[in-house]
mmCIF file of C-alpha atoms in Angstrom:
data_model
loop_
_atom_site.group_PDB
_atom_site.id
_atom_site.type_symbol
_atom_site.label_atom_id
_atom_site.label_comp_id
_atom_site.label_asym_id
_atom_site.label_seq_id
_atom_site.Cartn_x
_atom_site.Cartn_y
_atom_site.Cartn_z
ATOM 1 C CA MET A 1235 -9.716 4.448 16.628
ATOM 2 C CA ALA A 1236 -6.139 5.786 18.119
ATOM 3 C CA ASP A 1237 -3.531 6.020 14.832
ATOM 4 C CA ASP A 1238 0.161 5.029 15.403
ATOM 5 C CA PRO A 1239 1.301 8.537 16.823
ATOM 6 C CA GLN A 1240 4.662 8.486 14.882
ATOM 7 C CA ARG A 1241 2.990 7.751 11.014
ATOM 8 C CA ASN A 1242 0.131 9.335 9.869
ATOM 9 C CA PHE A 1243 0.205 10.344 5.853
ATOM 10 C CA ARG A 1244 -3.161 11.631 5.392
ATOM 11 C CA SER A 1245 -3.181 14.080 8.451
ATOM 12 C CA ALA A 1246 0.870 15.880 7.267
ATOM 13 C CA TYR A 1247 -0.613 15.989 3.878
ATOM 14 C CA TYR A 1248 -3.857 17.652 4.263
ATOM 15 C CA GLU A 1249 -2.614 20.104 6.973
ATOM 16 C CA LYS A 1250 0.221 21.157 4.424
ATOM 17 C CA VAL A 1251 -1.971 21.483 2.043
ATOM 18 C CA GLY A 1252 -4.255 24.012 4.142
ATOM 19 C CA PHE A 1253 -6.714 21.711 5.609
ATOM 20 C CA ARG A 1254 -7.009 22.412 8.764
ATOM 21 C CA GLY A 1255 -8.503 20.577 11.661
ATOM 22 C CA VAL A 1256 -6.630 17.373 11.262
ATOM 23 C CA GLU A 1257 -4.357 16.398 13.953
ATOM 24 C CA GLU A 1258 -0.628 16.626 13.156
ATOM 25 C CA LYS A 1259 2.094 15.031 15.539
ATOM 26 C CA LYS A 1260 5.548 16.924 16.476
ATOM 27 C CA SER A 1261 7.109 13.202 15.997
ATOM 28 C CA LEU A 1262 5.189 13.368 11.927
ATOM 29 C CA GLU A 1263 6.565 16.942 11.403
ATOM 30 C CA ILE A 1264 10.102 15.477 11.727
ATOM 31 C CA LEU A 1265 9.402 12.643 9.818
ATOM 32 C CA LEU A 1266 7.989 14.337 7.187
ATOM 33 C CA LYS A 1267 10.433 17.178 6.763
ATOM 34 C CA ASP A 1268 11.955 15.271 3.514
ATOM 35 C CA ASN A 1269 8.836 15.143 2.280
ATOM 36 C CA PRO A 1270 8.707 11.676 1.413
ATOM 37 C CA LEU A 1271 6.034 11.379 -1.371
ATOM 38 C CA GLY A 1272 7.168 14.159 -3.077
ATOM 39 C CA ILE A 1273 4.007 15.972 -3.426
ATOM 40 C CA LEU A 1274 4.570 19.079 -1.725
ATOM 41 C CA PRO A 1275 7.470 21.543 -2.702
ATOM 42 C CA PRO A 1276 9.466 22.980 -0.187
ATOM 43 C CA HIS A 1277 7.887 26.290 0.559
ATOM 44 C CA SER A 1278 5.160 26.665 1.974
ATOM 45 C CA ASP A 1279 3.745 29.660 -0.170
ATOM 46 C CA SER A 1280 4.524 28.151 -2.638
ATOM 47 C CA HIS A 1281 1.614 25.056 -1.981
ATOM 48 C CA ALA A 1282 -1.318 26.889 -3.680
ATOM 49 C CA LEU A 1283 0.143 27.468 -6.811
ATOM 50 C CA VAL A 1284 1.621 24.262 -7.414
ATOM 51 C CA GLY A 1285 -1.797 23.116 -6.157
ATOM 52 C CA SER A 1286 -3.598 24.462 -9.111
ATOM 53 C CA TYR A 1287 -1.243 23.529 -11.684
ATOM 54 C CA ARG A 1288 -1.492 20.098 -10.908
ATOM 55 C CA LYS A 1289 -5.112 20.275 -11.199
ATOM 56 C CA GLU A 1290 -4.795 21.757 -14.335
ATOM 57 C CA GLN A 1291 -2.323 18.881 -15.105
ATOM 58 C CA TYR A 1292 -4.798 16.542 -14.070
ATOM 59 C CA GLN A 1293 -7.409 18.169 -16.416
ATOM 60 C CA ASP A 1294 -5.279 17.959 -19.374
ATOM 61 C CA ILE A 1295 -4.576 14.251 -18.727
ATOM 62 C CA LEU A 1296 -8.217 13.665 -18.488
ATOM 63 C CA GLN A 1297 -9.229 15.587 -21.558
ATOM 64 C CA ALA A 1298 -6.441 13.718 -23.699
ATOM 65 C CA LEU A 1299 -7.533 10.206 -22.642
ATOM 66 C CA GLU A 1300 -11.136 11.443 -23.382
ATOM 67 C CA VAL A 1301 -10.446 12.693 -27.087
ATOM 68 C CA MET A 1302 -8.270 9.352 -27.534
ATOM 69 C CA ARG A 1303 -11.313 7.697 -26.489
ATOM 70 C CA TYR A 1304 -9.582 5.524 -23.568
ATOM 71 C CA ILE A 1305 -12.130 6.604 -20.692
ATOM 72 C CA SER A 1306 -15.578 7.826 -20.835
ATOM 73 C CA SER A 1307 -18.138 9.468 -18.685
ATOM 74 C CA SER A 1308 -18.960 6.108 -17.128
ATOM 75 C CA THR A 1309 -15.273 4.993 -16.569
ATOM 76 C CA PRO A 1310 -14.765 3.834 -12.856
ATOM 77 C CA SER A 1311 -12.529 6.591 -11.441
ATOM 78 C CA THR A 1312 -9.680 3.446 -10.601
ATOM 79 C CA HIS A 1313 -9.798 2.919 -13.951
ATOM 80 C CA VAL A 1314 -9.223 6.609 -15.240
ATOM 81 C CA TYR A 1315 -6.246 6.949 -12.428
ATOM 82 C CA LEU A 1316 -4.760 3.858 -14.375
ATOM 83 C CA ARG A 1317 -4.881 5.374 -17.719
ATOM 84 C CA MET A 1318 -3.725 8.988 -16.126
ATOM 85 C CA PHE A 1319 -1.023 6.998 -14.657
ATOM 86 C CA GLN A 1320 0.177 4.792 -17.620
ATOM 87 C CA LEU A 1321 -0.150 8.253 -20.206
ATOM 88 C CA GLU A 1322 2.339 9.739 -17.411
ATOM 89 C CA SER A 1323 4.494 7.173 -17.508
ATOM 90 C CA GLN A 1324 4.599 6.424 -21.311
ATOM 91 C CA THR A 1325 2.692 3.129 -20.857
ATOM 92 C CA LEU A 1326 -0.243 3.738 -22.002
ATOM 93 C CA PRO A 1327 -1.545 0.302 -24.104
ATOM 94 C CA ARG A 1328 -3.528 0.706 -27.682
ATOM 95 C CA CYS A 1329 -6.880 1.031 -27.351
ATOM 96 C CA SER A 1330 -7.598 -2.741 -28.589
ATOM 97 C CA GLU A 1331 -5.311 -3.961 -25.397
ATOM 98 C CA ALA A 1332 -6.646 -1.777 -22.951
ATOM 99 C CA SER A 1333 -9.364 -3.783 -21.766
ATOM 100 C CA LEU A 1334 -7.088 -6.728 -20.450
ATOM 101 C CA PRO A 1335 -5.024 -4.838 -17.816
ATOM 102 C CA ASP A 1336 -2.559 -7.443 -16.634
ATOM 103 C CA GLU A 1337 -1.051 -8.274 -13.024
ATOM 104 C CA GLU A 1338 0.554 -5.096 -12.623
ATOM 105 C CA ASN A 1339 -2.645 -3.247 -13.832
ATOM 106 C CA GLU A 1340 -4.956 -4.975 -11.196
ATOM 107 C CA ASP A 1341 -1.686 -4.217 -8.252
ATOM 108 C CA PHE A 1342 -2.269 -0.500 -9.342
ATOM 109 C CA LEU A 1343 -5.885 -0.351 -9.320
ATOM 110 C CA SER A 1344 -6.631 -2.211 -5.667
ATOM 111 C CA ILE A 1345 -4.086 0.585 -4.888
ATOM 112 C CA SER A 1346 -5.885 3.171 -5.943
ATOM 113 C CA ARG A 1347 -9.666 1.381 -4.801
ATOM 114 C CA ALA A 1348 -7.782 1.299 -1.321
ATOM 115 C CA MET A 1349 -6.623 5.223 -1.714
ATOM 116 C CA GLU A 1350 -10.403 6.679 -3.091
ATOM 117 C CA GLU A 1351 -11.192 5.458 0.757
ATOM 118 C CA ILE A 1352 -8.606 7.725 2.522
ATOM 119 C CA VAL A 1353 -8.694 10.601 0.049
ATOM 120 C CA ASP A 1354 -11.950 12.549 -1.299
ATOM 121 C CA ASP A 1355 -10.785 15.047 -4.077
ATOM 122 C CA PRO A 1356 -9.728 13.161 -7.007
ATOM 123 C CA VAL A 1357 -7.354 15.262 -8.063
ATOM 124 C CA ASP A 1358 -5.519 14.981 -4.139
ATOM 125 C CA CYS A 1359 -6.558 10.819 -4.937
ATOM 126 C CA TYR A 1360 -4.849 10.391 -8.019
ATOM 127 C CA TRP A 1361 -1.228 12.376 -7.195
ATOM 128 C CA LEU A 1362 -0.732 10.242 -4.016
ATOM 129 C CA ILE A 1363 -1.753 7.030 -5.908
ATOM 130 C CA LYS A 1364 0.788 8.291 -8.553
ATOM 131 C CA CYS A 1365 3.835 8.917 -5.911
ATOM 132 C CA PHE A 1366 2.964 6.270 -3.646
ATOM 133 C CA VAL A 1367 3.348 3.253 -6.361
ATOM 134 C CA ASN A 1368 6.363 5.638 -7.822
ATOM 135 C CA GLN A 1369 8.131 5.733 -4.474
ATOM 136 C CA PHE A 1370 7.310 1.810 -3.843
ATOM 137 C CA HIS A 1371 8.570 0.815 -7.145
ATOM 138 C CA THR A 1372 11.530 2.673 -6.676
ATOM 139 C CA LYS A 1373 12.551 2.444 -3.326
ATOM 140 C CA PHE A 1374 11.586 -1.178 -3.484
ATOM 141 C CA GLY A 1375 11.344 -2.693 -6.252
ATOM 142 C CA ASP A 1376 14.219 -5.128 -5.882
ATOM 143 C CA SER A 1377 13.261 -5.801 -2.183
ATOM 144 C CA VAL A 1378 9.791 -6.922 -2.769
ATOM 145 C CA PRO A 1379 11.004 -10.520 -4.336
ATOM 146 C CA HIS A 1380 12.587 -11.619 -1.558
ATOM 147 C CA LEU A 1381 9.832 -10.463 1.493
ATOM 148 C CA PRO A 1382 8.359 -13.970 1.128
ATOM 149 C CA LYS A 1383 11.727 -15.190 2.203
ATOM 150 C CA SER A 1384 11.765 -13.196 5.032
ATOM 151 C CA LEU A 1385 8.559 -13.836 6.265
ATOM 152 C CA GLU A 1386 9.387 -17.527 6.371
ATOM 153 C CA HIS A 1387 12.554 -16.684 8.309
ATOM 154 C CA TYR A 1388 10.372 -14.612 10.804
ATOM 155 C CA LEU A 1389 7.536 -17.424 11.295
ATOM 156 C CA SER A 1390 10.411 -19.999 12.025
ATOM 157 C CA GLN A 1391 11.143 -18.045 15.032
ATOM 158 C CA GLU A 1392 7.983 -17.558 16.023
ATOM 159 C CA GLU A 1393 5.408 -19.928 15.377
ATOM 160 C CA PRO A 1394 7.911 -23.238 13.679
ATOM 161 C CA ARG A 1395 4.816 -25.754 13.670
ATOM 162 C CA LEU A 1396 2.675 -23.715 11.564
ATOM 163 C CA LEU A 1397 5.416 -23.082 9.149
ATOM 164 C CA ASN A 1398 5.953 -27.233 9.339
ATOM 165 C CA HIS A 1399 2.422 -27.308 8.488
ATOM 166 C CA LEU A 1400 2.253 -24.799 5.783
ATOM 167 C CA LYS A 1401 5.334 -26.521 4.198
ATOM 168 C CA ASN A 1402 3.863 -30.215 4.527
ATOM 169 C CA SER A 1403 0.294 -28.575 3.120
ATOM 170 C CA GLY A 1404 2.229 -27.199 -0.024
ATOM 171 C CA ALA A 1405 0.444 -23.800 1.100
ATOM 172 C CA LEU A 1406 3.621 -22.327 1.967
ATOM 173 C CA HIS A 1407 4.581 -20.939 -1.642
ATOM 174 C CA GLN A 1408 0.949 -19.977 -2.417
ATOM 175 C CA LEU A 1409 0.071 -17.937 -0.202
ATOM 176 C CA PRO A 1410 -1.304 -14.047 -1.253
ATOM 177 C CA TYR A 1411 2.352 -12.796 -1.612
ATOM 178 C CA SER A 1412 0.849 -10.083 -4.309
ATOM 179 C CA LEU A 1413 -1.834 -9.202 -2.010
ATOM 180 C CA TRP A 1414 0.545 -8.557 0.714
ATOM 181 C CA PHE A 1415 3.836 -7.040 -0.636
ATOM 182 C CA ARG A 1416 2.906 -5.979 -4.205
ATOM 183 C CA ARG A 1417 -0.523 -4.655 -3.168
ATOM 184 C CA CYS A 1418 0.962 -3.557 0.226
ATOM 185 C CA PHE A 1419 -2.394 -5.283 1.618
ATOM 186 C CA ALA A 1420 -4.994 -2.738 -0.115
ATOM 187 C CA GLY A 1421 -8.093 -5.394 -0.712
ATOM 188 C CA CYS A 1422 -7.223 -7.449 2.579
ATOM 189 C CA LEU A 1423 -7.423 -4.740 5.465
ATOM 190 C CA PRO A 1424 -9.610 -2.307 5.964
ATOM 191 C CA GLU A 1425 -8.679 1.393 5.246
ATOM 192 C CA CYS A 1426 -8.620 2.402 9.366
ATOM 193 C CA SER A 1427 -6.107 -0.166 9.997
ATOM 194 C CA LEU A 1428 -4.234 0.110 6.336
ATOM 195 C CA GLN A 1429 -3.448 3.603 6.322
ATOM 196 C CA ARG A 1430 -0.985 2.895 9.475
ATOM 197 C CA VAL A 1431 0.666 0.089 7.352
ATOM 198 C CA TRP A 1432 1.359 2.692 4.672
ATOM 199 C CA ASP A 1433 2.308 5.095 6.824
ATOM 200 C CA LYS A 1434 5.356 2.860 7.323
ATOM 201 C CA VAL A 1435 6.058 2.006 3.830
ATOM 202 C CA ILE A 1436 6.283 6.212 3.479
ATOM 203 C CA SER A 1437 7.968 6.997 5.737
ATOM 204 C CA GLY A 1438 10.707 3.980 4.690
ATOM 205 C CA SER A 1439 10.160 0.359 5.568
ATOM 206 C CA CYS A 1440 8.495 -1.915 2.704
ATOM 207 C CA LYS A 1441 9.534 -4.743 6.004
ATOM 208 C CA ILE A 1442 6.454 -3.695 7.883
ATOM 209 C CA LEU A 1443 4.494 -5.725 5.324
ATOM 210 C CA VAL A 1444 6.468 -8.675 6.461
ATOM 211 C CA PHE A 1445 5.532 -8.068 10.073
ATOM 212 C CA VAL A 1446 1.909 -7.777 9.119
ATOM 213 C CA ALA A 1447 1.895 -10.782 7.304
ATOM 214 C CA LEU A 1448 3.506 -12.279 10.120
ATOM 215 C CA GLU A 1449 0.929 -11.335 12.567
ATOM 216 C CA ILE A 1450 -2.081 -12.472 10.299
ATOM 217 C CA LEU A 1451 -0.631 -15.811 10.369
ATOM 218 C CA LEU A 1452 -0.195 -16.146 13.716
ATOM 219 C CA SER A 1453 -3.341 -14.251 14.453
ATOM 220 C CA TYR A 1454 -4.945 -17.122 12.808
ATOM 221 C CA LYS A 1455 -2.825 -20.132 13.188
ATOM 222 C CA ILE A 1456 -5.280 -22.211 15.324
ATOM 223 C CA VAL A 1457 -7.640 -21.980 11.797
ATOM 224 C CA LEU A 1458 -4.647 -22.492 9.549
ATOM 225 C CA MET A 1459 -3.220 -25.518 11.609
ATOM 226 C CA GLY A 1460 -6.973 -27.346 10.923
ATOM 227 C CA ILE A 1461 -6.417 -26.660 7.126
ATOM 228 C CA ASN A 1462 -4.957 -29.376 5.326
ATOM 229 C CA ARG A 1463 -5.735 -28.005 0.736
ATOM 230 C CA PRO A 1464 -3.495 -24.944 -0.016
ATOM 231 C CA GLU A 1465 -6.406 -23.615 -2.103
ATOM 232 C CA GLY A 1466 -8.202 -23.292 1.847
ATOM 233 C CA VAL A 1467 -5.453 -21.320 3.288
ATOM 234 C CA VAL A 1468 -5.462 -18.890 0.593
ATOM 235 C CA LYS A 1469 -9.106 -18.798 0.492
ATOM 236 C CA PHE A 1470 -8.892 -17.960 4.274
ATOM 237 C CA LEU A 1471 -6.013 -15.544 3.968
ATOM 238 C CA CYS A 1472 -7.579 -13.544 0.581
ATOM 239 C CA ASN A 1473 -10.626 -12.758 3.321
ATOM 240 C CA ILE A 1474 -9.477 -12.651 6.781
ATOM 241 C CA PRO A 1475 -12.288 -11.379 9.192
ATOM 242 C CA GLN A 1476 -12.409 -7.395 9.113
ATOM 243 C CA GLU A 1477 -13.183 -6.675 12.885
ATOM 244 C CA ASN A 1478 -9.520 -7.449 14.211
ATOM 245 C CA THR A 1479 -7.377 -6.267 12.145
ATOM 246 C CA ASP A 1480 -6.262 -2.911 13.876
ATOM 247 C CA ALA A 1481 -5.264 -4.930 16.800
ATOM 248 C CA ILE A 1482 -3.003 -7.565 14.157
ATOM 249 C CA VAL A 1483 -1.497 -3.883 12.804
ATOM 250 C CA THR A 1484 -0.451 -3.034 16.445
ATOM 251 C CA LYS A 1485 0.931 -6.961 16.716
ATOM 252 C CA ALA A 1486 3.171 -6.539 13.646
ATOM 253 C CA ILE A 1487 4.485 -2.839 14.111
ATOM 254 C CA ASP A 1488 5.558 -4.798 18.063
ATOM 255 C CA LEU A 1489 7.129 -7.540 16.029
ATOM 256 C CA TRP A 1490 8.597 -5.018 13.931
ATOM 257 C CA HIS A 1491 10.240 -3.127 16.972
ATOM 258 C CA LYS A 1492 11.181 -6.187 18.263
ATOM 259 C CA TYR A 1493 12.977 -7.305 15.406
ATOM 260 C CA SER A 1494 14.430 -3.673 14.235
ATOM 261 C CA GLY A 1495 18.222 -4.116 15.311
ATOM 262 C CA THR A 1496 18.530 -7.853 13.181
ATOM 263 C CA LEU A 1497 20.822 -7.436 10.216
ATOM 264 C CA ILE A 1498 17.889 -8.534 7.910
ATOM 265 C CA HIS A 1499 15.348 -5.966 8.879
ATOM 266 C CA ALA A 1500 17.583 -3.892 7.188
ATOM 267 C CA ILE A 1501 15.377 -4.314 3.387
#
């Protein structure tokens, strides 16, 4: 599978921390000059030292959580990342409440599971999850609630018949917006397609999420037009076939470029 030549945060990250052999395009080098996730220090000479500090910090947080009995050797790694993130962000719940993750925590866990498919090393994985989630909330937290309306707008431009069907069946307001927009398609798209979407998000556009959702609707419009109950629509969209997702993302990027000059695209 050919990656999008303009965005690939994994290759940039591994190249800059010293793992050679992963291709890094010139256009990507230009994109990442500002270090969009804030993971790497500006001077390459300090990467090894900072890496060792972050590993020590990771181990310190891990040990603290073990001492406080929030985690154990049997705790799933994604839940370990969640507790580490909560401890660092001062949102760690009481132990008696820690077994009941809320919806926001489920978003974090979904992103964590997807990131584990991309990154092997647990220290690197945690730092990428942490920085990705923080950046997304900081940059796009105010925009995310408006993305469903943007999706409706673009769907009216591309396929008004499908939009009307979704409205008339009551499915439009029950589409899996949390899966698409708050979890950035983690748990919906396989890693090979998901990383291309996340590259765009990291580079500064949460609107790519709208166009991926739009292209999913367009790609399966015949199926969706044949479903008249909203729960059937949601069930299908939460479990879309995985073999065609790379083509969907490619077409979504084309739509993103198509509408890139319009005012509503500014989110």
